[in-house]
Amino acid sequence: MEVDVFTLFPEAFGWFTSQRHVANALRDGHTLGLVNYRDHTPLRSGQVDDTPFGGGAGMLLRVDVVEAALRARYAIDPVRLPAGRRVLALTPRGRLLDDELVDELVAEPSLTLLCGRYEGFDERILEHFATEEVSIGRYVLAGGELAAMVLCDAVMRKLPGALGHEQSALEESFSSALEGAPEYPHYTRPAEYRGWPVPEVLLSGHHARIREWRLAQARAAAERRPLP
Ligand code: ADE
């Protein structure tokens, strides 16, 4: 999978790319390209943003700057990009990121992520260059970088080989293996601590009973905290 992130702060991704599962994915040939809008601005003095027409607070990423960065990366008119790849703009109003969307995205050969800063994007960027908007929650971040990292983290850990143990991404919270429910509780040694015992069934070695218990726990958790 080839992921490109467009941002004004590529250095913010340094920690992220050093994460084990991301490093594993990159080692396996997946790529994470970081493109700084500022490196491609056609404006003098490195300008990338401007004040909103009609007034209002904050600054907006300019459409000509984003176009120049996309052209430099893909060597085509970016209005043609959505025909060939998903171009996701990170915005608070977008489609909420969930396990279903993550599964959709991990099946893509390539993704482009556009991070906004300041007040966000000139609307024409979203209308003409992006295929969709994605939000990581109904709150406003100062920029799209953290949201892009959240999305990339969730997607890249599902790439085969990224976690190093394939089962863990299959049977986890919100997966179809657990009927979309949150994951069941886990325990490790010691088997008893301060009088708090690990559920007996987990020590039984009886795999069918353990599976049954885990599914029942996941269902109970889903009932306690129904998803929005
Ligand atoms: N940019 C600013 N806030 C955001 C959010 N909640 N999700 C995605 N991108 C954002």
PDB file of C-alpha atoms and ligand atoms in Angstrom:
ATOM      1  CA  MET A   1       0.000   0.000   0.000  1.00  0.00           C
ATOM      2  CA  GLU A   2       1.212   3.441  -0.870  1.00  0.00           C
ATOM      3  CA  VAL A   3       0.091   6.212   1.498  1.00  0.00           C
ATOM      4  CA  ASP A   4       0.901   9.865   0.870  1.00  0.00           C
ATOM      5  CA  VAL A   5       0.260  12.483   3.519  1.00  0.00           C
ATOM      6  CA  PHE A   6       0.167  16.148   2.563  1.00  0.00           C
ATOM      7  CA  THR A   7       0.920  18.401   5.511  1.00  0.00           C
ATOM      8  CA  LEU A   8       2.627  21.572   6.654  1.00  0.00           C
ATOM      9  CA  PHE A   9       4.308  19.584   9.436  1.00  0.00           C
ATOM     10  CA  PRO A  10       5.960  16.455   8.030  1.00  0.00           C
ATOM     11  CA  GLU A  11       8.337  16.384  10.998  1.00  0.00           C
ATOM     12  CA  ALA A  12       5.344  15.649  13.247  1.00  0.00           C
ATOM     13  CA  PHE A  13       5.290  12.129  11.753  1.00  0.00           C
ATOM     14  CA  GLY A  14       8.794  11.209  12.987  1.00  0.00           C
ATOM     15  CA  TRP A  15       7.592   9.456  16.116  1.00  0.00           C
ATOM     16  CA  PHE A  16       4.754   7.810  14.228  1.00  0.00           C
ATOM     17  CA  THR A  17       6.960   6.211  11.582  1.00  0.00           C
ATOM     18  CA  SER A  18       9.185   4.744  14.284  1.00  0.00           C
ATOM     19  CA  GLN A  19       6.270   2.733  15.751  1.00  0.00           C
ATOM     20  CA  ARG A  20       6.910  -1.005  15.449  1.00  0.00           C
ATOM     21  CA  HIS A  21       3.891  -1.836  13.276  1.00  0.00           C
ATOM     22  CA  VAL A  22       4.515   1.109  10.968  1.00  0.00           C
ATOM     23  CA  ALA A  23       8.214   0.269  10.678  1.00  0.00           C
ATOM     24  CA  ASN A  24       7.244  -3.372   9.929  1.00  0.00           C
ATOM     25  CA  ALA A  25       4.850  -2.262   7.191  1.00  0.00           C
ATOM     26  CA  LEU A  26       7.497  -0.001   5.640  1.00  0.00           C
ATOM     27  CA  ARG A  27      10.058  -2.811   5.812  1.00  0.00           C
ATOM     28  CA  ASP A  28       7.575  -5.017   3.924  1.00  0.00           C
ATOM     29  CA  GLY A  29       7.456  -2.553   1.028  1.00  0.00           C
ATOM     30  CA  HIS A  30       4.480  -0.370   1.973  1.00  0.00           C
ATOM     31  CA  THR A  31       5.255   3.320   1.730  1.00  0.00           C
ATOM     32  CA  LEU A  32       4.376   6.445   3.676  1.00  0.00           C
ATOM     33  CA  GLY A  33       5.233   9.563   1.682  1.00  0.00           C
ATOM     34  CA  LEU A  34       5.229  12.938   3.406  1.00  0.00           C
ATOM     35  CA  VAL A  35       4.729  15.988   1.225  1.00  0.00           C
ATOM     36  CA  ASN A  36       5.075  19.489   2.638  1.00  0.00           C
ATOM     37  CA  TYR A  37       2.631  21.890   0.948  1.00  0.00           C
ATOM     38  CA  ARG A  38       5.102  24.666   1.605  1.00  0.00           C
ATOM     39  CA  ASP A  39       7.738  23.043  -0.593  1.00  0.00           C
ATOM     40  CA  HIS A  40       5.436  23.465  -3.592  1.00  0.00           C
ATOM     41  CA  THR A  41       3.729  26.785  -3.035  1.00  0.00           C
ATOM     42  CA  PRO A  42       3.699  28.909  -6.174  1.00  0.00           C
ATOM     43  CA  LEU A  43       3.524  32.025  -3.969  1.00  0.00           C
ATOM     44  CA  ARG A  44       6.449  34.147  -3.016  1.00  0.00           C
ATOM     45  CA  SER A  45       7.602  34.059   0.622  1.00  0.00           C
ATOM     46  CA  GLY A  46       6.342  30.493   1.082  1.00  0.00           C
ATOM     47  CA  GLN A  47       2.752  31.518   1.728  1.00  0.00           C
ATOM     48  CA  VAL A  48       0.295  28.623   1.960  1.00  0.00           C
ATOM     49  CA  ASP A  49      -2.793  30.121   3.573  1.00  0.00           C
ATOM     50  CA  ASP A  50      -5.010  33.167   3.410  1.00  0.00           C
ATOM     51  CA  THR A  51      -7.899  34.946   5.126  1.00  0.00           C
ATOM     52  CA  PRO A  52     -11.477  33.831   4.377  1.00  0.00           C
ATOM     53  CA  PHE A  53     -13.564  35.855   1.939  1.00  0.00           C
ATOM     54  CA  GLY A  54     -16.526  37.340   3.770  1.00  0.00           C
ATOM     55  CA  GLY A  55     -14.479  37.689   6.950  1.00  0.00           C
ATOM     56  CA  GLY A  56     -14.191  35.475   9.973  1.00  0.00           C
ATOM     57  CA  ALA A  57     -11.505  34.073  12.164  1.00  0.00           C
ATOM     58  CA  GLY A  58      -8.489  32.095  11.095  1.00  0.00           C
ATOM     59  CA  MET A  59      -6.712  31.239   7.904  1.00  0.00           C
ATOM     60  CA  LEU A  60      -7.499  28.717   5.181  1.00  0.00           C
ATOM     61  CA  LEU A  61      -5.208  26.495   3.141  1.00  0.00           C
ATOM     62  CA  ARG A  62      -5.181  27.883  -0.397  1.00  0.00           C
ATOM     63  CA  VAL A  63      -6.489  25.832  -3.305  1.00  0.00           C
ATOM     64  CA  ASP A  64      -3.618  26.845  -5.607  1.00  0.00           C
ATOM     65  CA  VAL A  65      -1.061  25.702  -3.039  1.00  0.00           C
ATOM     66  CA  VAL A  66      -2.719  22.310  -2.581  1.00  0.00           C
ATOM     67  CA  GLU A  67      -3.038  21.910  -6.350  1.00  0.00           C
ATOM     68  CA  ALA A  68       0.673  22.623  -6.822  1.00  0.00           C
ATOM     69  CA  ALA A  69       1.653  20.056  -4.184  1.00  0.00           C
ATOM     70  CA  LEU A  70      -0.613  17.378  -5.688  1.00  0.00           C
ATOM     71  CA  ARG A  71       0.644  18.112  -9.219  1.00  0.00           C
ATOM     72  CA  ALA A  72       4.236  17.878  -8.062  1.00  0.00           C
ATOM     73  CA  ARG A  73       3.569  14.480  -6.507  1.00  0.00           C
ATOM     74  CA  TYR A  74       1.382  12.862  -9.162  1.00  0.00           C
ATOM     75  CA  ALA A  75       2.237  14.784 -12.345  1.00  0.00           C
ATOM     76  CA  ILE A  76      -1.424  15.063 -13.338  1.00  0.00           C
ATOM     77  CA  ASP A  77      -4.160  17.627 -12.908  1.00  0.00           C
ATOM     78  CA  PRO A  78      -5.424  16.785  -9.393  1.00  0.00           C
ATOM     79  CA  VAL A  79      -9.065  16.972 -10.523  1.00  0.00           C
ATOM     80  CA  ARG A  80      -8.297  13.615 -12.172  1.00  0.00           C
ATOM     81  CA  LEU A  81      -6.912  12.055  -8.995  1.00  0.00           C
ATOM     82  CA  PRO A  82     -10.256  10.983  -7.493  1.00  0.00           C
ATOM     83  CA  ALA A  83     -10.836   8.714 -10.517  1.00  0.00           C
ATOM     84  CA  GLY A  84      -7.766   6.669  -9.592  1.00  0.00           C
ATOM     85  CA  ARG A  85      -7.342   6.791  -5.825  1.00  0.00           C
ATOM     86  CA  ARG A  86      -9.106   7.768  -2.635  1.00  0.00           C
ATOM     87  CA  VAL A  87      -8.111  11.249  -1.583  1.00  0.00           C
ATOM     88  CA  LEU A  88      -9.149  11.777   2.031  1.00  0.00           C
ATOM     89  CA  ALA A  89      -9.291  15.230   3.550  1.00  0.00           C
ATOM     90  CA  LEU A  90      -9.163  15.177   7.358  1.00  0.00           C
ATOM     91  CA  THR A  91     -11.933  17.443   8.640  1.00  0.00           C
ATOM     92  CA  PRO A  92     -14.084  17.506  11.778  1.00  0.00           C
ATOM     93  CA  ARG A  93     -17.278  17.286   9.680  1.00  0.00           C
ATOM     94  CA  GLY A  94     -16.245  14.216   7.650  1.00  0.00           C
ATOM     95  CA  ARG A  95     -17.372  10.582   7.790  1.00  0.00           C
ATOM     96  CA  LEU A  96     -16.515   9.188  11.215  1.00  0.00           C
ATOM     97  CA  LEU A  97     -13.569   6.822  11.172  1.00  0.00           C
ATOM     98  CA  ASP A  98     -14.617   3.381  12.387  1.00  0.00           C
ATOM     99  CA  ASP A  99     -13.536  -0.225  11.899  1.00  0.00           C
ATOM    100  CA  GLU A 100     -15.675  -0.554   8.770  1.00  0.00           C
ATOM    101  CA  LEU A 101     -13.984   2.420   7.109  1.00  0.00           C
ATOM    102  CA  VAL A 102     -10.560   1.163   8.231  1.00  0.00           C
ATOM    103  CA  ASP A 103     -11.290  -2.190   6.529  1.00  0.00           C
ATOM    104  CA  GLU A 104     -12.309  -0.377   3.363  1.00  0.00           C
ATOM    105  CA  LEU A 105      -9.118   1.659   3.367  1.00  0.00           C
ATOM    106  CA  VAL A 106      -6.742  -1.214   4.076  1.00  0.00           C
ATOM    107  CA  ALA A 107      -8.016  -2.860   0.886  1.00  0.00           C
ATOM    108  CA  GLU A 108      -6.906   0.134  -1.224  1.00  0.00           C
ATOM    109  CA  PRO A 109      -3.584   0.012  -3.085  1.00  0.00           C
ATOM    110  CA  SER A 110      -3.006   3.708  -2.473  1.00  0.00           C
ATOM    111  CA  LEU A 111      -4.344   6.527  -0.333  1.00  0.00           C
ATOM    112  CA  THR A 112      -3.783  10.253  -0.266  1.00  0.00           C
ATOM    113  CA  LEU A 113      -4.407  12.145   2.979  1.00  0.00           C
ATOM    114  CA  LEU A 114      -4.765  15.897   3.052  1.00  0.00           C
ATOM    115  CA  CYS A 115      -4.141  17.582   6.404  1.00  0.00           C
ATOM    116  CA  GLY A 116      -5.628  20.995   7.013  1.00  0.00           C
ATOM    117  CA  ARG A 117      -4.319  23.561   9.445  1.00  0.00           C
ATOM    118  CA  TYR A 118      -5.647  26.815  10.787  1.00  0.00           C
ATOM    119  CA  GLU A 119      -9.389  27.065  10.089  1.00  0.00           C
ATOM    120  CA  GLY A 120      -9.181  24.341   7.460  1.00  0.00           C
ATOM    121  CA  PHE A 121      -9.418  24.102   3.679  1.00  0.00           C
ATOM    122  CA  ASP A 122     -10.694  26.374   0.957  1.00  0.00           C
ATOM    123  CA  GLU A 123     -13.885  24.487   0.042  1.00  0.00           C
ATOM    124  CA  ARG A 124     -12.744  24.017  -3.583  1.00  0.00           C
ATOM    125  CA  ILE A 125      -9.991  21.671  -2.395  1.00  0.00           C
ATOM    126  CA  LEU A 126     -12.620  19.405  -0.857  1.00  0.00           C
ATOM    127  CA  GLU A 127     -14.945  19.723  -3.826  1.00  0.00           C
ATOM    128  CA  HIS A 128     -12.479  19.107  -6.652  1.00  0.00           C
ATOM    129  CA  PHE A 129      -9.457  17.223  -5.339  1.00  0.00           C
ATOM    130  CA  ALA A 130     -10.776  15.040  -2.488  1.00  0.00           C
ATOM    131  CA  THR A 131     -12.969  11.963  -2.786  1.00  0.00           C
ATOM    132  CA  GLU A 132     -14.222  12.302   0.774  1.00  0.00           C
ATOM    133  CA  GLU A 133     -13.771  13.894   4.183  1.00  0.00           C
ATOM    134  CA  VAL A 134     -12.899  11.828   7.241  1.00  0.00           C
ATOM    135  CA  SER A 135     -13.222  12.811  10.899  1.00  0.00           C
ATOM    136  CA  ILE A 136     -11.750  11.025  13.908  1.00  0.00           C
ATOM    137  CA  GLY A 137     -14.398  12.456  16.228  1.00  0.00           C
ATOM    138  CA  ARG A 138     -16.817  15.279  16.747  1.00  0.00           C
ATOM    139  CA  TYR A 139     -14.345  17.764  18.155  1.00  0.00           C
ATOM    140  CA  VAL A 140     -12.000  20.201  16.469  1.00  0.00           C
ATOM    141  CA  LEU A 141      -8.265  19.633  16.373  1.00  0.00           C
ATOM    142  CA  ALA A 142      -5.789  22.380  15.545  1.00  0.00           C
ATOM    143  CA  GLY A 143      -4.809  20.462  12.429  1.00  0.00           C
ATOM    144  CA  GLY A 144      -5.302  17.237  10.527  1.00  0.00           C
ATOM    145  CA  GLU A 145      -1.927  15.682  11.414  1.00  0.00           C
ATOM    146  CA  LEU A 146      -3.048  13.824  14.534  1.00  0.00           C
ATOM    147  CA  ALA A 147      -6.147  12.634  12.684  1.00  0.00           C
ATOM    148  CA  ALA A 148      -3.990  11.415   9.767  1.00  0.00           C
ATOM    149  CA  MET A 149      -1.756   9.522  12.198  1.00  0.00           C
ATOM    150  CA  VAL A 150      -4.782   7.952  13.897  1.00  0.00           C
ATOM    151  CA  LEU A 151      -6.114   6.850  10.517  1.00  0.00           C
ATOM    152  CA  CYS A 152      -2.729   5.538   9.316  1.00  0.00           C
ATOM    153  CA  ASP A 153      -2.179   3.727  12.609  1.00  0.00           C
ATOM    154  CA  ALA A 154      -5.540   1.970  12.392  1.00  0.00           C
ATOM    155  CA  VAL A 155      -5.032   1.073   8.718  1.00  0.00           C
ATOM    156  CA  MET A 156      -1.375   0.057   8.813  1.00  0.00           C
ATOM    157  CA  ARG A 157      -1.718  -2.259  11.789  1.00  0.00           C
ATOM    158  CA  LYS A 158      -4.143  -4.298   9.674  1.00  0.00           C
ATOM    159  CA  LEU A 159      -1.642  -4.820   6.878  1.00  0.00           C
ATOM    160  CA  PRO A 160      -0.503  -8.447   6.819  1.00  0.00           C
ATOM    161  CA  GLY A 161       2.708  -8.809   8.820  1.00  0.00           C
ATOM    162  CA  ALA A 162       2.534  -5.400  10.510  1.00  0.00           C
ATOM    163  CA  LEU A 163       1.636  -6.735  13.947  1.00  0.00           C
ATOM    164  CA  GLY A 164       3.782  -9.825  13.683  1.00  0.00           C
ATOM    165  CA  HIS A 165       0.903 -12.025  14.948  1.00  0.00           C
ATOM    166  CA  GLU A 166      -1.946 -12.217  12.481  1.00  0.00           C
ATOM    167  CA  GLN A 167      -4.699 -13.324  14.862  1.00  0.00           C
ATOM    168  CA  SER A 168      -4.592 -10.162  16.925  1.00  0.00           C
ATOM    169  CA  ALA A 169      -6.060  -7.937  14.223  1.00  0.00           C
ATOM    170  CA  LEU A 170      -8.723 -10.474  13.294  1.00  0.00           C
ATOM    171  CA  GLU A 171     -10.465 -10.992  16.612  1.00  0.00           C
ATOM    172  CA  GLU A 172     -10.403  -7.593  18.205  1.00  0.00           C
ATOM    173  CA  SER A 173     -12.830  -4.885  19.220  1.00  0.00           C
ATOM    174  CA  PHE A 174     -15.473  -4.047  16.597  1.00  0.00           C
ATOM    175  CA  SER A 175     -14.336  -6.786  14.196  1.00  0.00           C
ATOM    176  CA  SER A 176     -16.896  -9.019  12.509  1.00  0.00           C
ATOM    177  CA  ALA A 177     -15.333 -11.983  14.355  1.00  0.00           C
ATOM    178  CA  LEU A 178     -16.761 -10.380  17.496  1.00  0.00           C
ATOM    179  CA  GLU A 179     -20.002  -9.328  15.783  1.00  0.00           C
ATOM    180  CA  GLY A 180     -18.842  -5.706  15.911  1.00  0.00           C
ATOM    181  CA  ALA A 181     -18.710  -5.750  19.717  1.00  0.00           C
ATOM    182  CA  PRO A 182     -15.917  -4.373  21.900  1.00  0.00           C
ATOM    183  CA  GLU A 183     -13.272  -6.906  22.761  1.00  0.00           C
ATOM    184  CA  TYR A 184     -13.516  -9.335  25.675  1.00  0.00           C
ATOM    185  CA  PRO A 185     -11.280  -8.810  28.745  1.00  0.00           C
ATOM    186  CA  HIS A 186      -7.727 -10.188  28.803  1.00  0.00           C
ATOM    187  CA  TYR A 187      -5.642 -11.438  31.713  1.00  0.00           C
ATOM    188  CA  THR A 188      -2.038 -12.482  32.186  1.00  0.00           C
ATOM    189  CA  ARG A 189       0.082 -13.790  35.075  1.00  0.00           C
ATOM    190  CA  PRO A 190      -0.197 -13.821  38.028  1.00  0.00           C
ATOM    191  CA  ALA A 191      -3.362 -15.961  38.015  1.00  0.00           C
ATOM    192  CA  GLU A 192      -4.330 -14.400  41.333  1.00  0.00           C
ATOM    193  CA  TYR A 193      -3.286 -10.994  42.582  1.00  0.00           C
ATOM    194  CA  ARG A 194      -4.408  -9.367  45.831  1.00  0.00           C
ATOM    195  CA  GLY A 195      -7.273 -11.857  45.905  1.00  0.00           C
ATOM    196  CA  TRP A 196      -8.375 -10.908  42.369  1.00  0.00           C
ATOM    197  CA  PRO A 197      -8.545 -14.185  40.467  1.00  0.00           C
ATOM    198  CA  VAL A 198      -8.425 -14.654  36.704  1.00  0.00           C
ATOM    199  CA  PRO A 199     -11.723 -16.193  35.501  1.00  0.00           C
ATOM    200  CA  GLU A 200     -11.473 -19.946  35.953  1.00  0.00           C
ATOM    201  CA  VAL A 201     -12.479 -20.753  32.387  1.00  0.00           C
ATOM    202  CA  LEU A 202      -9.346 -19.071  30.987  1.00  0.00           C
ATOM    203  CA  LEU A 203      -7.150 -21.433  32.994  1.00  0.00           C
ATOM    204  CA  SER A 204      -9.109 -24.510  31.903  1.00  0.00           C
ATOM    205  CA  GLY A 205      -7.336 -25.061  28.568  1.00  0.00           C
ATOM    206  CA  HIS A 206     -10.795 -25.833  27.111  1.00  0.00           C
ATOM    207  CA  HIS A 207     -10.692 -23.861  23.871  1.00  0.00           C
ATOM    208  CA  ALA A 208     -14.355 -24.162  22.894  1.00  0.00           C
ATOM    209  CA  ARG A 209     -15.489 -22.990  26.343  1.00  0.00           C
ATOM    210  CA  ILE A 210     -12.979 -20.139  26.269  1.00  0.00           C
ATOM    211  CA  ARG A 211     -14.254 -18.998  22.859  1.00  0.00           C
ATOM    212  CA  GLU A 212     -17.839 -19.135  24.134  1.00  0.00           C
ATOM    213  CA  TRP A 213     -16.956 -17.160  27.278  1.00  0.00           C
ATOM    214  CA  ARG A 214     -15.119 -14.496  25.270  1.00  0.00           C
ATOM    215  CA  LEU A 215     -17.984 -14.012  22.837  1.00  0.00           C
ATOM    216  CA  ALA A 216     -20.444 -13.753  25.736  1.00  0.00           C
ATOM    217  CA  GLN A 217     -18.199 -11.140  27.386  1.00  0.00           C
ATOM    218  CA  ALA A 218     -17.967  -9.150  24.148  1.00  0.00           C
ATOM    219  CA  ARG A 219     -21.764  -9.229  23.752  1.00  0.00           C
ATOM    220  CA  ALA A 220     -22.236  -8.108  27.357  1.00  0.00           C
ATOM    221  CA  ALA A 221     -19.797  -5.223  26.831  1.00  0.00           C
ATOM    222  CA  ALA A 222     -21.733  -4.191  23.710  1.00  0.00           C
ATOM    223  CA  GLU A 223     -24.934  -4.112  25.764  1.00  0.00           C
ATOM    224  CA  ARG A 224     -23.324  -2.049  28.520  1.00  0.00           C
ATOM    225  CA  ARG A 225     -21.959   0.501  26.049  1.00  0.00           C
ATOM    226  CA  PRO A 226     -23.943   0.456  22.823  1.00  0.00           C
ATOM    227  CA  LEU A 227     -22.103   2.065  19.928  1.00  0.00           C
ATOM    228  CA  PRO A 228     -23.454   5.434  18.734  1.00  0.00           C
TER     229      PRO A 228
HETATM  230  N1  ADE B   1      -9.144  18.333  11.675  1.00  0.00           N
HETATM  231  C1  ADE B   1      -9.541  19.091  12.715  1.00  0.00           C
HETATM  232  N2  ADE B   1     -10.342  18.400  13.523  1.00  0.00           N
HETATM  233  C2  ADE B   1     -10.449  17.134  13.000  1.00  0.00           C
HETATM  234  C3  ADE B   1     -11.135  15.964  13.387  1.00  0.00           C
HETATM  235  N3  ADE B   1     -11.880  15.901  14.481  1.00  0.00           N
HETATM  236  N4  ADE B   1     -11.016  14.874  12.602  1.00  0.00           N
HETATM  237  C4  ADE B   1     -10.269  14.916  11.482  1.00  0.00           C
HETATM  238  N5  ADE B   1      -9.608  16.001  11.077  1.00  0.00           N
HETATM  239  C5  ADE B   1      -9.680  17.114  11.827  1.00  0.00           C
END
